[in-house]
Coordinates of C-alpha atoms in Angstrom, one line a residue:
Chain A
M5 CA 6.2 -19.0 25.5
T6 CA 4.4 -19.5 22.2
R7 CA 3.8 -16.4 20.1
R8 CA 0.4 -14.9 20.7
R9 CA -2.1 -15.2 17.8
T10 CA -2.7 -11.8 15.9
P11 CA -5.3 -10.7 13.5
V12 CA -3.1 -10.9 10.7
D13 CA -2.6 -14.8 11.5
V14 CA -6.4 -15.3 11.7
V15 CA -7.1 -14.1 8.3
R16 CA -3.9 -15.5 6.9
A17 CA -2.8 -12.3 5.7
A18 CA 0.4 -11.8 3.5
P19 CA 0.5 -8.1 3.4
G20 CA 2.5 -6.0 0.8
P21 CA 5.8 -4.4 2.0
A22 CA 5.4 -2.4 5.2
F23 CA 6.4 0.9 5.0
E24 CA 7.2 4.1 7.4
I25 CA 5.1 6.9 8.5
R26 CA 5.8 9.4 11.2
L27 CA 3.9 10.6 14.1
D28 CA 5.2 13.6 15.6
G29 CA 8.7 12.8 14.0
R30 CA 8.8 9.5 15.4
P31 CA 9.0 6.7 12.7
L32 CA 6.3 3.9 12.7
V33 CA 5.6 1.1 10.5
A34 CA 2.3 0.7 8.6
L35 CA 0.8 -1.9 6.3
P36 CA -0.6 -1.4 3.0
G37 CA -4.3 -0.6 3.1
Q38 CA -4.3 0.3 6.8
S39 CA -6.0 3.5 7.8
I40 CA -3.7 6.0 9.7
A41 CA -5.7 5.0 12.9
A42 CA -5.0 1.4 12.5
A43 CA -1.6 1.9 11.8
L44 CA -1.3 3.9 14.9
W45 CA -3.1 1.2 16.9
A46 CA -0.8 -1.5 15.5
A47 CA 1.9 0.7 16.9
G48 CA 0.4 0.7 20.4
V49 CA -0.4 4.3 19.8
L50 CA -4.1 5.1 21.1
S51 CA -4.1 8.9 21.2
W52 CA -3.1 11.5 18.8
R53 CA -5.1 14.5 19.6
T54 CA -5.8 16.7 22.5
T55 CA -9.0 18.3 23.3
R56 CA -9.8 22.1 23.1
R57 CA -10.9 22.9 26.4
D58 CA -8.7 20.5 28.9
G59 CA -6.0 19.2 26.6
R60 CA -7.0 15.6 27.3
P61 CA -5.7 12.9 25.0
R62 CA -8.1 11.3 22.3
G63 CA -7.7 8.8 19.5
A64 CA -10.0 6.6 17.5
F65 CA -13.3 5.7 19.2
C66 CA -16.1 4.9 16.9
G67 CA -13.7 3.7 14.1
I68 CA -16.3 4.5 11.3
G69 CA -16.1 8.1 10.7
S70 CA -19.0 9.1 13.0
C71 CA -17.4 10.6 16.2
F72 CA -14.4 12.8 15.0
D73 CA -12.4 11.8 18.1
C74 CA -9.5 10.7 15.9
L75 CA -8.9 13.8 14.2
A76 CA -5.3 14.4 13.1
T77 CA -3.1 16.7 11.1
V78 CA -1.8 14.6 8.1
N79 CA 0.9 16.0 5.9
G80 CA 0.0 19.4 7.1
R81 CA -3.9 19.1 6.7
P82 CA -5.6 19.4 9.9
N83 CA -9.1 17.7 10.9
Q84 CA -8.5 14.6 8.9
R85 CA -10.6 11.6 10.2
A86 CA -7.6 9.0 10.9
C87 CA -10.0 6.0 11.0
L88 CA -10.9 7.0 7.5
V89 CA -7.8 8.3 5.7
P90 CA -5.4 5.4 4.4
A91 CA -1.8 5.4 5.5
R92 CA 0.4 6.3 2.6
P93 CA 4.4 5.8 2.5
G94 CA 5.9 8.9 4.1
D95 CA 3.0 10.2 5.8
T96 CA 3.6 12.7 8.6
I97 CA 0.9 12.7 11.3
T98 CA 1.1 15.5 13.8
T99 CA -0.9 15.4 17.0
Q100 CA -3.7 17.9 16.7
E101 CA -3.9 20.0 19.5
G102 CA -6.9 22.1 20.5
H103 CA -9.0 23.7 18.0
G104 CA -7.6 21.9 15.0
H105 CA -6.9 25.1 13.1
A106 CA -3.3 24.0 13.0
D107 CA -1.1 27.0 11.4
L108 CA -4.4 28.4 9.4
T109 CA -4.8 32.0 9.8
V110 CA -8.2 32.5 11.5
Chain B
M16 CA -16.1 14.4 -11.1
P17 CA -19.4 16.0 -11.3
I18 CA -21.9 14.0 -13.4
S19 CA -23.9 15.8 -16.0
P20 CA -27.6 15.9 -15.6
S21 CA -28.4 13.8 -18.5
D22 CA -26.4 11.0 -16.8
T23 CA -29.3 9.6 -14.9
H24 CA -30.2 6.0 -13.6
D25 CA -33.4 4.2 -12.7
L26 CA -32.4 4.0 -9.1
V27 CA -29.7 5.3 -6.7
V28 CA -29.0 3.1 -3.8
I29 CA -27.2 4.9 -1.1
G30 CA -25.1 2.5 1.1
A31 CA -23.5 -0.7 -0.1
G32 CA -23.9 -2.7 3.1
P33 CA -26.4 -5.7 3.1
A34 CA -29.6 -4.0 2.3
G35 CA -28.0 -1.8 -0.3
L36 CA -26.3 -4.5 -1.9
A37 CA -29.2 -6.9 -2.1
A38 CA -31.2 -4.1 -3.6
A39 CA -28.7 -3.0 -6.1
V40 CA -28.0 -6.5 -7.5
T41 CA -31.7 -7.5 -7.3
A42 CA -32.8 -4.4 -9.3
A43 CA -30.0 -4.7 -11.7
G44 CA -31.2 -8.3 -12.3
F45 CA -34.7 -7.0 -13.3
G46 CA -33.1 -4.7 -15.8
L47 CA -32.7 -1.2 -14.0
R48 CA -29.8 0.9 -14.3
V49 CA -28.5 1.3 -10.6
A50 CA -26.1 3.7 -9.0
L51 CA -24.6 2.3 -5.9
V52 CA -23.2 5.1 -3.7
D53 CA -21.1 4.1 -0.7
A54 CA -18.6 5.9 1.6
A55 CA -16.3 2.9 1.8
A56 CA -13.9 1.9 -0.8
R57 CA -15.4 -1.7 -1.1
P58 CA -19.0 -2.9 -0.7
G59 CA -20.2 -4.5 2.5
G60 CA -21.0 -1.8 5.0
Q61 CA -19.9 -1.8 8.5
F62 CA -20.9 -5.4 9.1
Y63 CA -18.9 -7.0 6.1
R64 CA -15.9 -4.7 6.4
Q65 CA -13.0 -6.4 4.9
P66 CA -9.1 -5.8 5.0
A67 CA -8.0 -3.6 2.1
P68 CA -6.7 -5.7 -0.7
G69 CA -3.1 -4.5 0.1
L70 CA -3.3 -6.5 3.5
G71 CA -3.5 -9.7 1.3
A72 CA -5.9 -11.6 3.7
A73 CA -6.5 -15.1 2.4
R74 CA -9.3 -15.8 4.8
P75 CA -11.2 -12.4 5.5
E76 CA -14.1 -14.6 6.5
A77 CA -12.5 -15.8 9.5
L78 CA -13.5 -12.4 11.3
H79 CA -17.1 -12.7 9.7
H80 CA -20.6 -14.3 10.3
S81 CA -22.5 -15.5 7.4
W82 CA -19.7 -14.6 4.9
R83 CA -21.4 -16.8 2.1
A84 CA -24.6 -14.6 2.1
F85 CA -22.3 -11.8 1.4
A86 CA -20.1 -13.5 -1.0
R87 CA -23.2 -14.6 -3.1
R88 CA -24.3 -10.8 -3.6
T89 CA -20.6 -9.6 -4.5
A90 CA -20.3 -12.2 -7.1
R91 CA -23.6 -10.9 -8.7
L92 CA -22.4 -7.3 -8.1
D93 CA -19.2 -8.1 -9.8
A94 CA -21.0 -9.5 -12.8
Q95 CA -23.4 -6.7 -13.1
L96 CA -20.5 -4.0 -12.6
A97 CA -18.9 -5.9 -15.8
A98 CA -22.3 -5.9 -17.9
G99 CA -22.6 -2.0 -17.0
R100 CA -25.8 -2.5 -15.2
V101 CA -24.6 -1.3 -11.9
R102 CA -22.3 1.7 -11.4
H103 CA -20.4 1.6 -8.0
F104 CA -19.6 5.1 -6.7
A105 CA -17.1 4.1 -4.0
A106 CA -15.5 6.6 -1.4
H107 CA -18.6 8.8 -2.1
H108 CA -20.2 10.5 1.1
V109 CA -23.6 11.5 0.5
W110 CA -24.5 14.8 2.3
A111 CA -27.9 15.7 1.0
V112 CA -30.6 14.5 -1.5
T113 CA -32.6 17.2 -3.3
R114 CA -35.8 16.9 -5.5
D115 CA -35.9 18.2 -9.0
P116 CA -38.9 18.1 -11.1
A117 CA -38.4 14.4 -12.5
H118 CA -35.7 13.1 -10.4
W119 CA -33.9 13.0 -7.1
T120 CA -30.4 14.4 -7.0
V121 CA -28.0 12.7 -4.7
H122 CA -25.2 15.0 -3.5
A123 CA -21.7 13.5 -2.5
V124 CA -18.5 14.7 -1.6
T125 CA -15.6 12.0 -2.7
G126 CA -12.4 10.7 -1.2
P127 CA -11.8 8.7 2.0
D128 CA -12.6 11.5 4.2
G129 CA -14.8 13.4 1.6
A130 CA -12.4 16.0 0.9
Q131 CA -11.6 15.4 -2.9
G132 CA -14.5 17.0 -4.7
R133 CA -18.1 16.5 -5.4
A134 CA -20.4 14.4 -7.3
E135 CA -24.2 14.2 -8.1
V136 CA -26.1 11.1 -9.2
R137 CA -29.8 11.4 -10.4
A138 CA -32.4 9.1 -10.5
P139 CA -36.4 8.9 -10.2
H140 CA -36.0 6.5 -7.3
V141 CA -33.6 6.3 -4.3
L142 CA -33.0 3.8 -1.8
L143 CA -31.8 4.9 1.7
A144 CA -29.7 1.9 2.9
T145 CA -27.7 4.1 5.3
G146 CA -27.3 1.7 8.1
A147 CA -26.6 2.7 11.7
H148 CA -23.9 3.8 14.1
E149 CA -23.5 2.9 17.6
R150 CA -25.3 4.3 20.6
Q151 CA -23.1 5.3 23.4
L152 CA -24.2 6.0 26.9
P153 CA -21.5 8.0 29.0
F154 CA -19.7 6.7 32.1
P155 CA -17.0 7.9 34.3
G156 CA -13.7 7.6 32.1
W157 CA -15.3 6.7 28.9
T158 CA -12.9 9.3 27.2
V159 CA -9.7 7.7 28.4
P160 CA -7.7 6.4 25.3
G161 CA -8.4 2.7 25.1
V162 CA -12.0 3.1 25.6
V163 CA -13.4 2.4 22.1
G164 CA -16.8 1.7 20.5
A165 CA -17.6 -2.1 20.5
G166 CA -18.6 -1.9 16.8
G167 CA -15.6 0.5 16.5
A168 CA -13.3 -2.1 17.7
Q169 CA -14.6 -4.6 15.4
A170 CA -14.6 -2.2 12.5
M171 CA -10.8 -1.5 13.0
L172 CA -10.0 -5.3 13.3
K173 CA -12.0 -6.2 10.3
A174 CA -10.5 -3.5 8.2
G175 CA -7.2 -2.8 9.5
L176 CA -6.3 -6.1 11.4
V177 CA -5.4 -4.2 14.7
L178 CA -6.6 -4.5 18.1
P179 CA -6.9 -1.8 20.6
G180 CA -5.3 -3.7 23.4
R181 CA -4.4 -7.2 24.2
R182 CA -6.8 -7.6 27.2
I183 CA -10.2 -6.1 26.3
V184 CA -13.2 -5.8 28.5
V185 CA -16.6 -5.8 26.4
A186 CA -19.4 -3.8 27.9
G187 CA -22.8 -2.2 27.1
S188 CA -25.9 -3.8 25.8
G189 CA -27.2 -5.5 22.8
P190 CA -26.4 -8.7 20.8
L191 CA -23.5 -7.1 19.0
L192 CA -21.5 -7.5 22.2
L193 CA -21.3 -11.3 21.9
A194 CA -20.2 -11.0 18.3
V195 CA -17.5 -8.4 19.2
A196 CA -16.2 -10.4 22.1
G197 CA -16.0 -13.5 19.9
T198 CA -14.3 -11.8 17.2
L199 CA -11.9 -10.1 19.5
A200 CA -10.9 -13.1 21.1
A201 CA -10.7 -15.1 18.0
A202 CA -8.2 -12.3 16.8
G203 CA -6.0 -13.1 19.7
A204 CA -7.3 -10.7 22.5
T205 CA -7.9 -11.9 25.9
V206 CA -11.6 -10.9 26.8
P207 CA -11.8 -11.3 30.5
V208 CA -15.6 -10.3 30.6
V209 CA -18.6 -9.3 28.7
A210 CA -20.7 -7.0 31.0
E211 CA -24.3 -6.7 29.3
A212 CA -26.5 -4.2 31.3
S213 CA -29.8 -6.1 30.5
G214 CA -30.6 -9.5 31.4
Y215 CA -31.9 -12.2 28.8
A216 CA -35.1 -12.8 30.1
G217 CA -36.7 -10.5 27.6
Y218 CA -36.3 -13.1 25.0
A219 CA -38.0 -15.8 26.9
R220 CA -41.2 -13.7 26.8
A221 CA -41.6 -14.2 23.2
P222 CA -41.4 -17.9 22.9
R223 CA -43.3 -17.8 19.6
T224 CA -41.0 -15.4 18.1
L225 CA -38.0 -17.2 19.1
A226 CA -39.4 -20.7 17.8
A227 CA -40.1 -19.0 14.3
N228 CA -36.5 -17.8 14.0
P229 CA -34.4 -21.1 14.8
R230 CA -31.4 -19.7 12.9
K231 CA -31.3 -16.7 15.3
L232 CA -31.2 -19.3 18.2
V233 CA -28.4 -21.2 16.5
E234 CA -26.5 -17.9 15.9
G235 CA -26.9 -17.1 19.6
A236 CA -25.7 -20.6 20.5
G237 CA -22.9 -20.3 18.2
H238 CA -21.6 -17.0 20.1
A239 CA -22.1 -18.8 23.3
V240 CA -19.8 -21.6 22.3
T241 CA -17.2 -19.3 20.9
L242 CA -17.2 -17.3 24.1
L243 CA -16.8 -20.5 26.1
R244 CA -14.0 -21.7 24.0
H245 CA -12.0 -18.6 24.7
G246 CA -12.7 -18.4 28.3
V247 CA -15.0 -15.3 28.1
R248 CA -17.4 -14.8 31.0
L249 CA -20.7 -13.1 30.2
R250 CA -22.1 -11.1 33.2
S251 CA -25.8 -9.9 32.6
R252 CA -27.2 -6.9 34.6
S253 CA -23.6 -5.5 34.8
A254 CA -22.0 -2.2 33.6
V255 CA -18.6 -0.5 33.5
T256 CA -19.1 2.3 35.9
A257 CA -15.4 3.7 36.1
V258 CA -12.4 3.4 34.1
H259 CA -9.1 3.5 35.7
G260 CA -6.0 5.2 34.1
T261 CA -5.6 8.8 33.0
D262 CA -3.8 8.5 29.7
R263 CA -4.5 4.9 28.9
V264 CA -7.0 2.4 30.4
E265 CA -5.4 0.2 33.0
A266 CA -8.5 -1.4 34.6
V267 CA -12.3 -1.0 34.6
T268 CA -14.8 -1.3 37.5
V269 CA -17.9 -3.5 36.7
T270 CA -20.7 -2.9 38.9
R271 CA -24.1 -4.9 39.3
L272 CA -27.2 -3.3 37.9
D273 CA -30.7 -3.4 39.3
R274 CA -33.6 -4.0 36.7
D275 CA -33.7 -0.4 36.0
W276 CA -29.9 -0.2 35.3
R277 CA -29.2 1.5 38.7
P278 CA -25.8 0.4 39.9
V279 CA -26.1 -1.5 43.1
P280 CA -23.7 0.1 45.7
G281 CA -20.9 -2.0 46.9
T282 CA -21.1 -4.4 44.1
G283 CA -18.1 -2.8 42.0
Q284 CA -15.3 -5.1 40.9
R285 CA -12.1 -4.1 39.4
I286 CA -10.9 -5.8 36.4
P287 CA -7.4 -5.2 34.9
C288 CA -7.5 -4.6 31.2
D289 CA -5.7 -2.3 28.6
A290 CA -8.8 -1.6 26.5
L291 CA -12.6 -1.3 26.9
A292 CA -15.0 -1.9 24.0
V293 CA -18.4 -0.5 24.8
G294 CA -21.7 0.1 23.0
H295 CA -25.3 0.2 23.8
G296 CA -27.0 -1.0 20.6
L297 CA -27.2 0.9 17.2
V298 CA -28.9 4.2 16.2
P299 CA -30.4 4.2 12.5
Q300 CA -28.8 6.9 10.6
L301 CA -31.7 8.9 9.1
E302 CA -30.4 12.5 8.3
L303 CA -31.0 12.0 4.7
A304 CA -34.5 10.8 5.4
T305 CA -35.7 13.3 8.0
A306 CA -34.3 16.1 5.6
L307 CA -36.5 14.9 3.0
G308 CA -39.5 14.7 5.2
C309 CA -39.8 11.0 5.6
A310 CA -41.9 10.1 8.7
T311 CA -40.6 8.2 11.6
R312 CA -41.8 5.9 14.3
A313 CA -40.3 5.1 17.9
A314 CA -38.7 1.6 17.9
P315 CA -38.8 -0.6 21.0
D316 CA -35.0 0.2 21.6
G317 CA -35.7 3.9 22.1
T318 CA -34.5 4.9 18.6
W319 CA -36.4 6.2 15.7
A320 CA -36.8 4.3 12.4
L321 CA -38.6 5.0 9.3
V322 CA -42.2 4.5 8.7
L323 CA -42.0 2.0 5.7
D324 CA -45.0 0.3 4.0
D325 CA -45.4 -3.4 2.9
Q326 CA -43.1 -2.8 -0.2
Q327 CA -40.2 -0.7 1.8
R328 CA -41.6 2.6 0.8
T329 CA -41.2 5.8 3.0
T330 CA -44.0 8.1 3.2
V331 CA -42.3 10.3 0.5
D332 CA -43.0 9.1 -2.9
G333 CA -40.0 7.9 -4.8
I334 CA -38.0 7.4 -1.6
W335 CA -37.5 3.7 -0.4
A336 CA -35.5 2.3 2.6
A337 CA -34.1 -1.0 3.8
G338 CA -32.1 -2.5 6.4
E339 CA -31.4 -0.6 9.7
T340 CA -33.1 2.6 8.5
G341 CA -36.2 0.9 9.1
G342 CA -35.4 -0.3 12.6
V343 CA -32.1 -2.2 13.8
G344 CA -32.5 -5.8 12.7
G345 CA -29.3 -7.2 11.5
S346 CA -27.9 -8.2 8.3
E347 CA -30.1 -11.0 7.4
L348 CA -33.1 -8.8 7.6
A349 CA -31.2 -6.2 5.7
F350 CA -30.6 -8.5 2.9
V351 CA -34.4 -9.6 2.5
E352 CA -35.4 -5.8 2.8
G353 CA -33.1 -4.8 0.2
E354 CA -34.2 -7.6 -2.1
L355 CA -37.9 -6.6 -1.4
A356 CA -37.4 -2.8 -2.1
A357 CA -36.0 -3.9 -5.5
Y358 CA -39.1 -5.9 -6.3
G359 CA -41.2 -2.8 -5.6
I360 CA -39.1 -0.3 -7.4
A361 CA -39.3 -2.6 -10.5
H362 CA -42.9 -3.3 -10.0
R363 CA -42.4 -7.2 -9.9
A364 CA -44.6 -9.5 -8.0
V365 CA -43.1 -10.5 -4.6
R366 CA -42.9 -14.1 -3.5
D367 CA -45.1 -14.6 -0.3
S368 CA -42.1 -16.6 1.1
L369 CA -39.7 -13.4 1.1
R370 CA -42.3 -11.2 2.7
R371 CA -43.1 -13.6 5.3
R372 CA -39.3 -14.1 6.1
R373 CA -39.1 -10.1 6.4
D374 CA -41.9 -10.2 8.8
R375 CA -40.8 -13.1 10.9
L376 CA -37.2 -11.4 11.2
R377 CA -38.8 -8.0 12.0
R378 CA -40.6 -9.6 14.8
F379 CA -37.4 -11.1 16.3
A380 CA -35.8 -7.6 15.7
R381 CA -38.5 -6.0 18.0
T382 CA -38.2 -8.7 20.7
M383 CA -34.4 -8.0 20.5
A384 CA -34.7 -4.3 20.7
A385 CA -37.1 -4.5 23.7
A386 CA -34.8 -6.8 25.4
H387 CA -31.7 -4.5 25.3
A388 CA -33.3 -1.2 25.4
P389 CA -31.5 1.1 27.9
R390 CA -33.4 1.6 31.2
P391 CA -33.5 5.0 32.8
G392 CA -31.4 4.1 36.0
W393 CA -28.0 4.2 34.0
T394 CA -28.0 8.0 34.9
G395 CA -27.1 6.7 38.4
W396 CA -23.5 5.6 37.2
L397 CA -22.6 9.4 36.1
R398 CA -20.5 11.6 38.3
E399 CA -21.1 15.6 38.0
D400 CA -17.5 15.7 36.3
T401 CA -18.4 12.7 33.9
E402 CA -18.0 14.1 30.2
V403 CA -21.2 13.5 28.2
C404 CA -20.5 15.4 25.1
R405 CA -17.1 14.2 23.9
C406 CA -16.4 16.9 21.3
E407 CA -17.4 19.9 23.5
E408 CA -16.3 18.4 26.7
V409 CA -19.6 19.2 28.5
T410 CA -20.1 17.5 31.8
A411 CA -23.2 15.7 33.4
G412 CA -23.1 18.5 36.1
R413 CA -23.2 21.3 33.5
I414 CA -26.2 19.6 31.8
R415 CA -28.1 18.9 35.0
E416 CA -27.4 22.5 36.0
A417 CA -29.2 23.7 32.6
V418 CA -32.1 21.4 33.4
S419 CA -32.7 22.0 37.2
G420 CA -31.1 25.6 37.3
L421 CA -31.9 27.1 34.0
G422 CA -35.3 25.2 33.1
A423 CA -33.9 23.3 30.0
R424 CA -36.5 20.6 29.0
D425 CA -35.1 19.2 25.9
T426 CA -31.8 18.5 24.1
R427 CA -32.2 21.7 21.9
T428 CA -32.4 23.9 24.9
V429 CA -29.5 21.9 26.7
K430 CA -27.5 22.6 23.6
L431 CA -28.0 26.1 23.4
L432 CA -27.1 26.5 27.0
T433 CA -24.1 24.1 27.2
R434 CA -22.8 23.5 23.7
A435 CA -23.7 19.6 24.1
G436 CA -24.1 18.3 20.7
M437 CA -22.7 21.3 19.0
G438 CA -19.3 19.8 18.1
W439 CA -17.8 18.0 15.4
C440 CA -20.0 14.9 15.8
Q441 CA -23.3 16.9 16.0
G442 CA -24.7 15.0 18.8
R443 CA -24.2 11.6 17.2
M444 CA -22.3 10.2 20.4
C445 CA -24.1 12.2 23.0
G446 CA -27.7 12.7 21.8
P447 CA -29.4 9.9 23.7
A448 CA -27.7 10.7 26.8
V449 CA -28.3 14.4 26.7
A450 CA -32.1 13.6 25.9
R451 CA -32.4 11.4 29.1
L452 CA -30.7 13.9 31.2
A453 CA -33.0 16.6 29.8
G454 CA -36.0 14.5 31.1
Q455 CA -37.0 13.4 27.5
S456 CA -37.8 9.7 27.2
G457 CA -35.6 9.6 24.1
P458 CA -33.8 11.9 21.6
A459 CA -35.8 13.4 18.6
A460 CA -35.2 11.8 15.3
D461 CA -31.9 13.0 13.9
R462 CA -32.3 16.2 12.0
R463 CA -29.1 17.5 10.5
P464 CA -29.0 19.8 7.2
L465 CA -25.8 17.9 6.0
A466 CA -25.6 14.2 6.6
C467 CA -21.7 14.5 6.6
P468 CA -19.0 17.3 6.7
V469 CA -18.6 19.5 3.4
V470 CA -16.3 22.1 3.2
L471 CA -17.6 25.6 2.5
G472 CA -15.9 25.8 -1.2
E473 CA -17.9 22.8 -2.2
L474 CA -21.3 24.3 -1.0
A475 CA -20.3 27.6 -2.4
G476 CA -19.9 25.7 -5.8
E477 CA -23.5 24.5 -5.7
Q478 CA -25.8 26.1 -8.4
G479 CA -28.4 28.0 -6.8

């Protein structure tokens, strides 16, 4: 079977060295310049937040920062729009649960 | 990095998409000092989103249409940046524009997600080139991971070189769907079907407008060829009326619609897929304009657009607009309008040919908008438990109860009774749907005091 064409092939991308990020402790690979949401999609992860009322899974929806469905806790900071924030080596992303207050005292 | 009040420009352009880019380079060419303020790291807007430099894309144009028109402007921008005629404020999210005695002050928060501080930029003229976001209509299962915006899928692909799945159904309404399906297929996805809720007969009712826009016909034919080559089937008068899968998309049901977009019973067809890219046209982003008091008008696609004069002036003196803010019309029109606005701001005489081109493309945009405008029967595919407001998880049943049981007649009352539209996105995703369920023919023009999130500390730092 021939290898399936990928977006990287189509634009003839030669990305800089891949690096590791973590989602809930699980190591994933990101490419330089990708948003956190893009790196998660590339790893086949489509959800990284649960909703406040029903605990339903959510991930990137609008992809441009309008819908806020892709909120994540990044390096301890809650409510970051994963589709806007670039992935950096060593980033730790935590599934954001419920209200997004994380460990803030409210 | 607050800028001192003495640091003023002749023009602040908000948005570096096709309209803002064209305006900035044209105005700078006339000798104006221009500040180009944009939320993204690189110019291009949503249409010309590009892979980050770190991804080393040798051919970013492979995922784009009319790249040359963009490359011409970015070359001019680079020259003017080097000459100091344009300053580019990248990663600046504008949250408000305020009036001082002699200037407008454009207030922004900085950083990729707007969390790295504040900046203000001043000028006697402001051009609003803030573009649009996607219009979404809810359907059962549209919150399941793997359901993504059609424009969103394209944006994530263009910028991050990623796909939400391998087998992606494209659905909704509007010409963007064809472009999205073509781009996804070119990037290696299998697109089994594009489900367009409208028909294409609307175009045929405007033969003179079509004949006057041969390039648009060629563009449409180009999409058709791409879809054929990739084996993509186009189904008009069809919509996704169910998503199967709980934690991920496993399949969708595509159902035939009647002329009013009511699902025809018994016509549902299950199509296996692992993602769904969906959108129902675009909504102009008008928060900054409406906060300034710029007058709006109803567009034929059921959205609101700014009232603009022949020179792209809004009804507020010193505030100009171009591109989607004046009604959704695409990148070619946005380039022309941005250029026209720059002529007006610089008090230069406009070539007749440029104005004629604008008028011709605007006419095409109106035809297109009318052809794909949502028809009222779409509410027939909602179930009582279908979520309408994604942020606050408000179902169609609760909104209907607010309307029929509690007497709500508009989005504002529905919001107060149910919290629909009160969450993070401030009704950007659910606004059109809630308005329809409340019995309005369409939503009111967007009014939000802040155009993007601003942390309280930044607001507290504002000088009274």
